[in-house]
Amino acid sequence: MTVDHPADLVLLGGSVATMDAARRFTSALAVRSGRIVAVGPDAEVRAHIGPSTRVIELRGRTVTPGFQDAHVHPVHGGMAKLRCELHEDRLSGVPYDLVAAYVASHPDEAWIRGGGWYMAAFEGGTPRREDLDRIVPDRPAFLTNRDGHGAWVNSKALELAGITADTPDPADGRIERDPDGTPSGTLHEGAMALVARLMPDDTPAELEEALRLGQRYLHELGITAWQDAIVEPHMEERAYVALASSGELTGRVVGAMWWEHDRGAEQIEEFVERRRATTIGRYAPTSVKLMMDGVLENYTGAMLEPYEDGHGRQTDNRGLLQIDPDGLASWVPALDALGFQPHFHAIGDRAVRASLDAVAAARRANGPSDTRPHIAHIQVIHPDDITRFRELGVAANAQPLWAAHEAQMDVLTIPFLGERWRWQYPFRALRAAGAVVAMGSDWSVSSANPLWEMHIAVERKNPTWLGGATEVFLPDERLDLIDALAGFTAASAYVNHLDQDTGTLEVGKLADLAVLDRDLFDRGTGEIGDVGVVGTFIEGEAVFEGSDLGG
Ligand SMILES: [Zn+2]
């Protein structure tokens, strides 16, 4: 038996993880005109093969819906690839060699810019200017750390910015100093701007090239859609508008427009106008990013109770809410009423609670809505707040890579939380309470590899190649692999409002899919974090193809 209209593409003999409501697995799939026309056993799908159909023999390998990253910064990540890139330093060591290589190969760059260094590689998390001076004595150097909340600078950069022992700390940041007040080479938070404002702006051409690189990298990792977690008008938005207009934007992108902390409700009408003017092709800025607090490692995450001092004693520091909660109680309902999705960054339990309270205010004002608010990072959640995610219809947006014992956690975080360290990244508790758990990488803060992230979501420890087996981090919070996979497919598609057309492999949906290099669910084939991607398709068109895909 054959069908009247043969497929363009048929995949046979695999393990197709449909991620449909029943979480059905089957072996084959057929695509015509960008949409899935059959999903089922080989015998049934073979009927769709015609003379010009491309047929890929999967030989037992897994096909999943294209991965969707619910919180990522591809323009920033791509820009890092254009500059001094330290993120790929998997061994978490001091990156002197990488910096030296970049300096040597870029003799004409006026500034040495880049980043991705790992705080735990340096004593106290704060690298020193002398160490950078030895590699870059004659040009200013500015290298941000992996989470972007601090920068390592050399003496030349401090000199150009006029930062000396007499320079006061800015209100929103801190200059790391020696005991005599001399700047030692690390700038925290707002203090980074003292140097960054001197650097040349990213040009439109650089921003576009950064997005091209970022997009290519995400496609190589099986990612077909994402939510860009910070979109600003002169930065990311420029790149998306350019590539969406020229047809180069192959990924489906939801933009989260940045809420400026020093402004109020007046920016909401600008969001409405930007949404109208820049929704083009596969790009739609329908989300608004509300950065509620900082991070725990430098005590800027907002906590309900104070941080400890590392020796079991309480301090008087509860961190800082960066957005006024009283303002939020009117702004979030207003955004929700206009159809914008609130996308919160919340690390500390006070920031998580303030985010949930803001959505509660929206529900009271507007009733139920379909804006699908989500809270990214959710590092510390007070146990009383776990059930509120389902009750309020707030999705948890997890970055599973961070839920493991490693130096940043064990040295820079746990000693300052005390017993609350057990409230961290409670992914299984959220699932058990009925919350939608979507996932994202926060690349370039951490790796964008969804298989590595799923590995840690399931194992709560690093893959063997990242330093061997360590103690499991809060073993009760380990997720099942199927839920971790849902986090990067169906659940992130839901958060991205792309679930009508993507996120599962079902007849009628768009053929956005990833082909893995083995059977993901056969755990006899090695660690989840070692699984690779051999092909990525969007509407049936290959956007990445490894040499061993076949067909
Ligand atoms: Zn982020």
Coordinates of C-alpha atoms and ligand atoms in Angstrom, one line a residue:
M1 CA 0.0 0.0 0.0
T2 CA 1.3 3.5 -0.8
V3 CA -0.2 6.9 -0.2
D4 CA -1.2 9.4 -2.9
H5 CA 1.2 12.1 -1.8
P6 CA 4.6 10.7 -0.9
A7 CA 6.6 12.2 2.0
D8 CA 9.6 14.4 1.6
L9 CA 11.4 12.7 4.5
V10 CA 10.9 9.4 6.2
L11 CA 12.8 8.2 9.3
L12 CA 12.6 4.4 10.0
G13 CA 13.8 1.9 12.5
G14 CA 14.4 4.1 15.4
S15 CA 13.0 4.9 18.8
V16 CA 10.7 7.8 18.3
A17 CA 10.0 9.6 21.6
T18 CA 6.8 11.3 20.6
M19 CA 6.3 13.1 23.9
D20 CA 2.6 13.1 23.2
A21 CA 0.1 13.0 26.0
A22 CA 0.6 9.2 26.5
R23 CA 4.3 9.6 26.1
R24 CA 4.1 6.9 23.4
F25 CA 7.3 5.5 21.7
T26 CA 7.2 4.2 18.2
S27 CA 9.7 3.5 15.4
A28 CA 9.1 5.8 12.4
L29 CA 7.9 9.1 11.2
A30 CA 7.1 10.7 7.8
V31 CA 7.2 14.4 6.8
R32 CA 5.6 16.3 3.9
S33 CA 5.6 20.0 3.3
G34 CA 7.2 20.7 6.7
R35 CA 4.6 18.8 8.7
I36 CA 4.4 15.3 10.2
V37 CA 2.1 13.1 8.2
A38 CA 2.6 9.8 9.9
V39 CA 4.1 8.6 13.2
G40 CA 3.9 4.9 13.9
P41 CA 5.5 1.5 13.2
D42 CA 7.8 1.1 10.2
A43 CA 5.3 -1.0 8.3
E44 CA 2.7 1.8 8.4
V45 CA 5.1 4.7 7.7
R46 CA 6.9 2.9 4.8
A47 CA 3.7 3.5 2.7
H48 CA 4.7 7.2 2.6
I49 CA 7.9 6.5 0.7
G50 CA 7.9 7.7 -2.9
P51 CA 10.6 7.9 -5.6
S52 CA 12.0 11.3 -4.3
T53 CA 11.6 10.7 -0.6
R54 CA 14.7 11.0 1.6
V55 CA 14.8 7.9 3.8
I56 CA 17.0 7.9 7.0
E57 CA 17.6 4.5 8.6
L58 CA 17.8 5.3 12.3
R59 CA 19.3 1.9 13.4
G60 CA 17.7 2.1 16.8
R61 CA 18.7 5.8 17.5
T62 CA 16.3 8.1 19.3
V63 CA 14.3 10.8 17.6
T64 CA 12.8 13.5 19.8
P65 CA 10.9 16.7 19.2
G66 CA 13.4 19.5 18.6
F67 CA 14.7 20.7 21.9
Q68 CA 13.4 24.1 23.1
D69 CA 15.5 26.1 25.5
A70 CA 13.2 28.2 27.8
H71 CA 16.0 30.6 29.0
V72 CA 19.0 31.3 26.9
H73 CA 21.2 34.2 25.6
P74 CA 22.3 33.2 22.1
V75 CA 23.4 36.7 21.0
H76 CA 25.6 37.0 24.1
G77 CA 26.8 33.4 23.6
G78 CA 27.6 34.0 20.0
M79 CA 29.4 37.3 20.9
A80 CA 31.5 35.3 23.4
K81 CA 32.5 33.0 20.5
L82 CA 33.6 36.1 18.5
R83 CA 35.8 37.2 21.4
C84 CA 38.0 35.7 24.1
E85 CA 35.9 32.6 24.9
L86 CA 36.5 30.9 28.2
H87 CA 33.2 29.1 28.7
E88 CA 34.3 25.9 27.1
D89 CA 36.9 25.3 29.8
R90 CA 35.3 22.2 31.0
L91 CA 38.0 21.4 33.6
S92 CA 37.1 24.6 35.5
G93 CA 40.7 25.6 35.8
V94 CA 42.4 29.0 35.6
P95 CA 42.2 30.0 31.9
Y96 CA 45.5 31.7 31.4
D97 CA 46.4 29.7 28.3
L98 CA 43.1 30.5 26.6
V99 CA 43.5 34.2 27.3
A100 CA 47.1 34.1 26.1
A101 CA 46.1 32.4 22.8
Y102 CA 43.4 34.9 22.1
V103 CA 45.8 37.8 22.8
A104 CA 48.4 36.4 20.5
S105 CA 45.9 35.8 17.7
H106 CA 44.2 39.2 17.9
P107 CA 47.1 41.7 17.7
D108 CA 44.9 44.5 16.3
E109 CA 42.0 44.4 18.9
A110 CA 42.2 47.6 21.0
W111 CA 40.4 45.8 23.8
I112 CA 40.7 42.3 25.0
R113 CA 37.1 41.4 25.7
G114 CA 35.3 38.2 26.4
G115 CA 34.6 36.0 29.4
G116 CA 33.3 32.8 30.9
W117 CA 35.8 32.2 33.7
Y118 CA 34.8 30.1 36.6
M119 CA 34.7 31.8 40.0
A120 CA 35.8 28.7 41.9
A121 CA 39.0 28.6 39.9
F122 CA 40.2 31.7 41.8
E123 CA 40.8 32.2 45.5
G124 CA 37.7 33.8 47.0
G125 CA 36.2 33.8 43.5
T126 CA 38.2 37.0 42.7
P127 CA 41.0 36.9 40.1
R128 CA 43.8 39.5 40.3
R129 CA 44.9 42.2 37.9
E130 CA 48.6 41.2 38.1
D131 CA 47.9 37.8 36.6
L132 CA 46.1 39.4 33.7
D133 CA 48.8 42.0 33.3
R134 CA 51.4 39.3 32.7
I135 CA 49.4 38.2 29.6
V136 CA 48.0 41.6 28.5
P137 CA 50.3 44.4 29.7
D138 CA 49.7 47.0 27.0
R139 CA 46.0 46.8 26.2
P140 CA 42.9 47.1 28.4
A141 CA 41.3 43.7 29.2
F142 CA 37.8 43.1 30.5
L143 CA 36.7 39.5 31.0
T144 CA 33.4 38.7 32.6
N145 CA 32.8 35.6 34.7
R146 CA 30.5 32.8 33.8
D147 CA 27.4 34.3 35.3
G148 CA 28.1 37.8 34.1
H149 CA 27.9 39.3 37.6
G150 CA 31.6 40.1 37.8
A151 CA 34.5 41.1 35.6
W152 CA 38.3 40.5 35.7
V153 CA 40.2 43.5 34.6
N154 CA 43.9 44.4 34.1
S155 CA 45.8 47.4 35.3
K156 CA 45.5 49.1 31.9
A157 CA 41.7 48.9 32.1
L158 CA 41.6 50.3 35.7
E159 CA 44.0 53.1 34.7
L160 CA 41.8 54.1 31.6
A161 CA 38.7 54.1 33.8
G162 CA 40.5 56.1 36.5
I163 CA 39.7 53.6 39.2
T164 CA 42.1 54.0 42.1
A165 CA 42.1 53.4 45.9
D166 CA 40.2 56.7 46.2
T167 CA 37.3 55.7 43.9
P168 CA 34.2 55.0 45.9
D169 CA 32.1 51.9 45.2
P170 CA 29.1 52.6 43.0
A171 CA 25.6 52.2 44.7
D172 CA 24.9 49.0 42.7
G173 CA 28.3 47.3 42.8
R174 CA 31.6 46.8 44.5
I175 CA 35.3 47.2 43.5
E176 CA 37.3 44.3 45.0
R177 CA 40.3 45.8 46.9
D178 CA 43.4 44.9 48.7
P179 CA 43.5 45.8 52.4
D180 CA 45.0 49.2 51.6
G181 CA 42.1 50.0 49.2
T182 CA 44.0 49.4 45.9
P183 CA 41.7 47.8 43.3
S184 CA 42.8 44.2 43.0
G185 CA 41.3 43.3 39.6
T186 CA 37.7 42.1 40.1
L187 CA 34.7 44.4 39.6
H188 CA 31.3 43.2 40.9
E189 CA 27.9 44.0 39.4
G190 CA 27.4 47.7 38.8
A191 CA 31.1 48.4 39.2
M192 CA 31.7 46.6 35.9
A193 CA 30.1 49.6 34.1
L194 CA 33.0 51.9 35.3
V195 CA 35.1 50.1 32.7
A196 CA 32.5 48.7 30.3
R197 CA 31.2 52.2 29.4
L198 CA 34.6 52.9 27.8
M199 CA 34.5 49.9 25.5
P200 CA 33.3 50.4 21.9
D201 CA 29.7 49.5 21.3
D202 CA 28.9 46.2 19.6
T203 CA 28.2 47.1 15.9
P204 CA 25.0 45.9 14.2
A205 CA 27.2 43.6 12.0
E206 CA 28.8 42.1 15.1
L207 CA 25.4 41.5 16.7
E208 CA 24.1 39.8 13.6
E209 CA 27.2 37.6 13.3
A210 CA 26.9 36.7 17.0
L211 CA 23.3 35.6 16.5
R212 CA 24.3 33.5 13.4
L213 CA 27.0 31.8 15.5
G214 CA 24.7 31.3 18.5
Q215 CA 21.9 29.9 16.3
R216 CA 24.3 27.5 14.5
Y217 CA 25.6 26.3 17.9
L218 CA 22.1 25.7 19.3
H219 CA 21.1 23.8 16.1
E220 CA 24.1 21.6 16.5
L221 CA 22.8 20.7 20.0
G222 CA 19.4 19.7 18.6
I223 CA 17.7 23.0 19.6
T224 CA 15.0 24.3 17.3
A225 CA 13.3 27.0 19.4
W226 CA 14.2 29.1 22.4
Q227 CA 13.3 32.0 24.6
D228 CA 15.9 34.7 24.6
A229 CA 15.9 35.8 28.2
I230 CA 17.0 39.4 27.7
V231 CA 16.1 41.4 24.6
E232 CA 17.1 45.0 24.5
P233 CA 16.3 47.4 21.6
H234 CA 19.8 48.3 20.5
M235 CA 21.3 44.9 21.1
E236 CA 19.5 41.5 20.7
E237 CA 16.4 43.0 19.1
R238 CA 18.5 44.5 16.2
A239 CA 20.0 41.1 15.5
Y240 CA 16.6 39.3 15.6
V241 CA 14.9 41.8 13.4
A242 CA 17.7 41.7 10.8
L243 CA 17.9 37.9 10.6
A244 CA 14.1 37.4 10.8
S245 CA 13.7 39.9 8.0
S246 CA 16.3 38.3 5.8
G247 CA 15.0 34.8 6.4
E248 CA 18.2 33.7 8.1
L249 CA 16.4 33.1 11.5
T250 CA 15.7 29.4 11.3
G251 CA 15.0 28.9 15.0
R252 CA 11.7 29.8 16.5
V253 CA 12.3 32.6 19.1
V254 CA 10.3 34.2 21.8
G255 CA 11.9 37.4 22.9
A256 CA 11.7 38.4 26.6
M257 CA 12.0 42.2 26.6
W258 CA 14.1 43.6 29.4
W259 CA 12.2 45.5 32.2
E260 CA 14.3 48.5 33.1
H261 CA 14.7 48.7 36.9
D262 CA 15.0 52.5 37.1
R263 CA 11.7 53.0 35.2
G264 CA 8.1 52.2 35.9
A265 CA 4.8 51.6 34.1
E266 CA 5.6 54.0 31.3
Q267 CA 7.7 51.3 29.6
I268 CA 4.7 49.1 29.1
E269 CA 3.4 51.0 26.1
E270 CA 6.9 50.8 24.6
F271 CA 6.6 47.0 24.9
V272 CA 3.3 47.1 23.1
E273 CA 4.8 49.1 20.3
R274 CA 8.0 46.9 20.1
R275 CA 5.8 43.7 20.0
R276 CA 3.8 45.2 17.1
A277 CA 6.8 46.4 15.2
T278 CA 9.3 43.6 15.6
T279 CA 7.1 40.4 15.4
I280 CA 8.6 39.1 12.1
G281 CA 8.8 35.6 10.7
R282 CA 9.9 33.2 13.4
Y283 CA 10.6 36.0 16.0
A284 CA 7.9 37.1 18.5
P285 CA 8.8 39.4 21.5
T286 CA 5.8 38.4 23.6
S287 CA 7.5 38.0 27.0
V288 CA 8.8 40.6 29.5
K289 CA 11.9 39.7 31.6
L290 CA 11.7 40.8 35.3
M291 CA 15.0 40.4 37.0
M292 CA 14.0 40.1 40.6
D293 CA 17.4 39.6 42.3
G294 CA 21.0 38.7 41.8
V295 CA 22.9 35.5 42.7
L296 CA 23.7 33.8 46.0
E297 CA 27.5 33.6 45.4
N298 CA 27.9 37.4 46.1
Y299 CA 24.9 37.6 48.4
T300 CA 22.7 39.6 46.0
G301 CA 20.0 36.9 45.8
A302 CA 17.0 38.0 47.8
M303 CA 16.4 35.7 50.8
L304 CA 13.5 35.7 53.3
E305 CA 16.0 35.2 56.2
P306 CA 19.6 36.5 56.3
Y307 CA 22.6 34.8 54.8
E308 CA 24.9 33.0 57.2
D309 CA 28.6 34.1 57.5
G310 CA 30.1 30.7 56.5
H311 CA 30.6 29.7 60.1
G312 CA 27.0 29.1 61.1
R313 CA 26.4 32.6 62.3
Q314 CA 23.7 34.8 60.9
T315 CA 24.5 38.1 59.2
D316 CA 22.1 41.0 58.7
N317 CA 22.2 40.7 54.9
R318 CA 19.0 39.3 53.2
G319 CA 20.2 40.3 49.7
L320 CA 18.2 42.7 47.5
L321 CA 15.0 42.7 45.5
Q322 CA 15.9 44.6 42.4
I323 CA 12.3 45.5 41.4
D324 CA 10.0 47.2 43.8
P325 CA 7.3 44.6 44.9
D326 CA 4.7 47.3 45.3
G327 CA 5.2 48.4 41.7
L328 CA 5.1 44.8 40.6
A329 CA 1.7 44.4 42.1
S330 CA 0.3 46.8 39.5
W331 CA 2.8 46.2 36.6
V332 CA 2.5 42.4 36.4
P333 CA -1.4 42.6 36.2
A334 CA -1.0 45.3 33.5
L335 CA 1.4 43.2 31.5
D336 CA -0.8 40.1 31.9
A337 CA -3.9 42.1 30.7
L338 CA -2.0 43.1 27.6
G339 CA -1.1 39.5 26.8
F340 CA 2.6 39.7 27.8
Q341 CA 4.2 36.7 29.5
P342 CA 6.0 37.6 32.8
H343 CA 9.4 35.8 32.8
F344 CA 10.9 36.2 36.2
H345 CA 14.6 35.7 37.2
A346 CA 14.4 34.6 40.8
I347 CA 17.3 32.9 42.7
G348 CA 16.5 33.5 46.4
D349 CA 13.3 32.4 48.2
R350 CA 12.2 36.0 48.7
A351 CA 12.5 36.7 45.0
V352 CA 10.6 33.5 44.2
R353 CA 7.8 34.5 46.7
A354 CA 7.7 38.1 45.3
S355 CA 7.3 36.7 41.8
L356 CA 4.5 34.3 42.8
D357 CA 2.8 37.2 44.7
A358 CA 2.9 39.4 41.6
V359 CA 1.2 36.6 39.6
A360 CA -1.4 36.2 42.4
A361 CA -2.1 39.9 42.0
A362 CA -2.6 39.5 38.2
R363 CA -4.9 36.5 38.8
R364 CA -7.0 38.6 41.2
A365 CA -7.2 41.5 38.8
N366 CA -7.6 39.7 35.5
G367 CA -8.8 36.2 36.4
P368 CA -7.2 33.3 34.6
S369 CA -5.1 34.1 31.6
D370 CA -3.1 32.3 29.0
T371 CA 0.1 34.3 29.4
R372 CA 1.9 31.4 31.1
P373 CA 4.1 33.2 33.6
H374 CA 7.3 31.4 34.4
I375 CA 10.1 31.7 37.0
A376 CA 13.6 30.9 35.9
H377 CA 16.4 29.7 38.1
I378 CA 14.3 28.9 41.2
Q379 CA 17.4 28.1 43.2
V380 CA 15.9 28.4 46.7
I381 CA 12.1 27.9 47.1
H382 CA 10.6 28.1 50.5
P383 CA 8.7 24.8 51.0
D384 CA 5.4 26.7 51.6
D385 CA 5.6 28.0 48.0
I386 CA 6.1 24.8 46.1
T387 CA 2.3 24.2 45.6
R388 CA 1.7 27.8 44.5
F389 CA 3.2 27.1 41.1
R390 CA 0.4 24.8 40.1
E391 CA -2.3 26.8 41.9
L392 CA -1.3 30.0 40.2
G393 CA -0.5 28.5 36.8
V394 CA 3.2 29.5 37.0
A395 CA 5.7 27.3 35.2
A396 CA 9.0 26.4 36.8
N397 CA 11.9 27.2 34.4
A398 CA 14.7 25.0 35.6
Q399 CA 18.4 25.3 34.8
P400 CA 19.4 21.7 35.9
L401 CA 23.1 22.1 35.2
W402 CA 23.4 24.0 38.5
A403 CA 21.9 21.3 40.6
A404 CA 25.1 19.4 41.4
H405 CA 27.8 19.4 44.0
E406 CA 30.8 21.3 42.7
A407 CA 33.0 24.1 44.0
Q408 CA 30.6 26.9 43.3
M409 CA 27.9 25.1 45.2
D410 CA 30.0 23.6 48.0
V411 CA 32.4 26.5 48.7
L412 CA 30.5 29.6 47.6
T413 CA 26.9 28.7 48.3
I414 CA 26.1 26.0 50.9
P415 CA 28.1 27.6 53.8
F416 CA 26.1 30.8 53.4
L417 CA 22.7 29.2 53.3
G418 CA 22.9 26.9 56.3
E419 CA 20.1 24.4 56.5
R420 CA 18.3 26.1 53.6
W421 CA 20.7 24.5 51.2
R422 CA 18.2 21.6 51.1
W423 CA 15.6 23.8 49.5
Q424 CA 17.7 24.2 46.4
Y425 CA 16.4 23.3 42.9
P426 CA 13.4 21.2 44.1
F427 CA 12.5 19.9 40.6
R428 CA 10.9 16.6 41.6
A429 CA 8.9 18.3 44.4
L430 CA 7.5 20.8 41.8
R431 CA 6.6 18.0 39.4
A432 CA 4.9 16.0 42.3
A433 CA 2.9 19.1 43.1
G434 CA 1.7 19.3 39.6
A435 CA 3.8 22.2 38.3
V436 CA 4.9 22.5 34.6
V437 CA 8.7 22.1 34.7
A438 CA 10.3 23.6 31.6
M439 CA 14.0 23.7 31.2
G440 CA 16.6 26.0 29.8
S441 CA 20.4 26.4 29.9
D442 CA 21.0 30.1 30.6
W443 CA 23.8 29.8 28.0
S444 CA 26.3 31.5 28.0
V445 CA 26.2 31.4 31.8
S446 CA 26.4 27.6 31.5
S447 CA 26.6 25.0 28.7
A448 CA 23.7 25.0 26.2
N449 CA 23.9 21.2 25.8
P450 CA 20.4 19.8 26.7
L451 CA 21.7 16.2 27.0
W452 CA 24.3 17.3 29.6
E453 CA 21.5 19.3 31.4
M454 CA 19.1 16.3 31.3
H455 CA 22.0 14.2 32.7
I456 CA 22.2 16.3 35.8
A457 CA 18.4 16.6 36.1
V458 CA 18.2 12.8 36.3
E459 CA 21.5 12.1 38.2
R460 CA 22.0 15.3 40.2
K461 CA 25.7 14.9 39.7
N462 CA 28.2 15.8 37.0
P463 CA 29.0 13.4 34.1
T464 CA 32.1 11.3 34.7
W465 CA 34.2 13.3 32.2
L466 CA 33.6 16.4 34.3
G467 CA 35.7 15.2 37.2
G468 CA 34.3 11.8 38.1
A469 CA 31.4 10.7 40.3
T470 CA 30.6 13.0 43.2
E471 CA 28.0 12.8 45.9
V472 CA 24.5 13.1 44.6
F473 CA 23.0 16.5 45.2
L474 CA 19.7 16.1 47.1
P475 CA 18.9 12.7 45.7
D476 CA 15.1 13.0 46.4
E477 CA 14.9 15.8 43.7
R478 CA 16.2 13.6 40.9
L479 CA 13.8 13.6 37.9
D480 CA 12.8 10.7 35.7
L481 CA 14.4 10.9 32.3
I482 CA 11.0 11.3 30.6
D483 CA 10.2 14.4 32.7
A484 CA 13.7 15.8 32.0
L485 CA 13.1 15.3 28.2
A486 CA 9.6 16.9 28.6
G487 CA 11.4 19.8 30.2
F488 CA 13.3 20.4 26.9
T489 CA 10.4 19.6 24.6
A490 CA 6.7 19.7 25.5
A491 CA 7.0 21.8 28.6
S492 CA 9.3 24.4 27.0
A493 CA 7.0 24.5 24.0
Y494 CA 4.2 25.3 26.3
V495 CA 6.2 28.1 28.0
N496 CA 7.1 29.4 24.5
H497 CA 3.4 29.3 23.4
L498 CA 4.6 27.0 20.6
D499 CA 2.8 23.9 21.8
Q500 CA 0.0 24.1 19.2
D501 CA 2.6 23.3 16.5
T502 CA 5.7 21.9 18.1
G503 CA 7.0 20.2 21.3
T504 CA 5.6 16.7 20.4
L505 CA 5.8 14.5 17.4
E506 CA 2.2 14.0 16.3
V507 CA 0.5 14.0 12.9
G508 CA -0.3 17.6 11.8
K509 CA 2.5 19.2 13.9
L510 CA 5.5 20.9 12.3
A511 CA 8.5 18.5 11.7
D512 CA 10.9 20.1 14.2
L513 CA 13.0 17.3 15.5
A514 CA 16.4 16.0 16.7
V515 CA 18.1 12.7 15.9
L516 CA 20.4 11.5 18.7
D517 CA 23.4 9.2 18.2
R518 CA 22.0 6.3 20.2
D519 CA 18.9 5.1 22.1
L520 CA 18.5 7.7 24.8
F521 CA 16.4 5.4 27.0
D522 CA 18.8 2.4 26.8
R523 CA 21.0 3.3 29.7
G524 CA 23.3 0.4 28.8
T525 CA 24.8 2.7 26.1
G526 CA 26.6 5.1 28.5
E527 CA 25.8 8.3 30.4
I528 CA 23.0 10.6 29.3
G529 CA 25.5 13.5 29.2
D530 CA 27.5 11.7 26.5
V531 CA 24.6 11.3 24.1
G532 CA 25.2 13.4 21.0
V533 CA 23.0 14.9 18.3
V534 CA 23.5 13.8 14.7
G535 CA 20.7 15.7 13.0
T536 CA 18.4 18.7 13.6
F537 CA 15.4 19.4 11.4
I538 CA 13.0 22.4 11.3
E539 CA 9.9 21.9 9.3
G540 CA 11.6 18.9 7.8
E541 CA 14.6 20.9 6.6
A542 CA 18.0 19.9 8.1
V543 CA 19.5 22.9 10.0
F544 CA 22.3 20.6 11.2
E545 CA 23.5 17.3 9.9
G546 CA 26.3 15.2 11.3
S547 CA 28.4 13.0 9.0
D548 CA 26.8 9.8 10.4
L549 CA 23.2 10.8 10.1
G550 CA 22.7 8.7 6.9
G551 CA 20.1 8.8 4.2
Ligands
ZN1 ZN 19.8 34.3 32.0

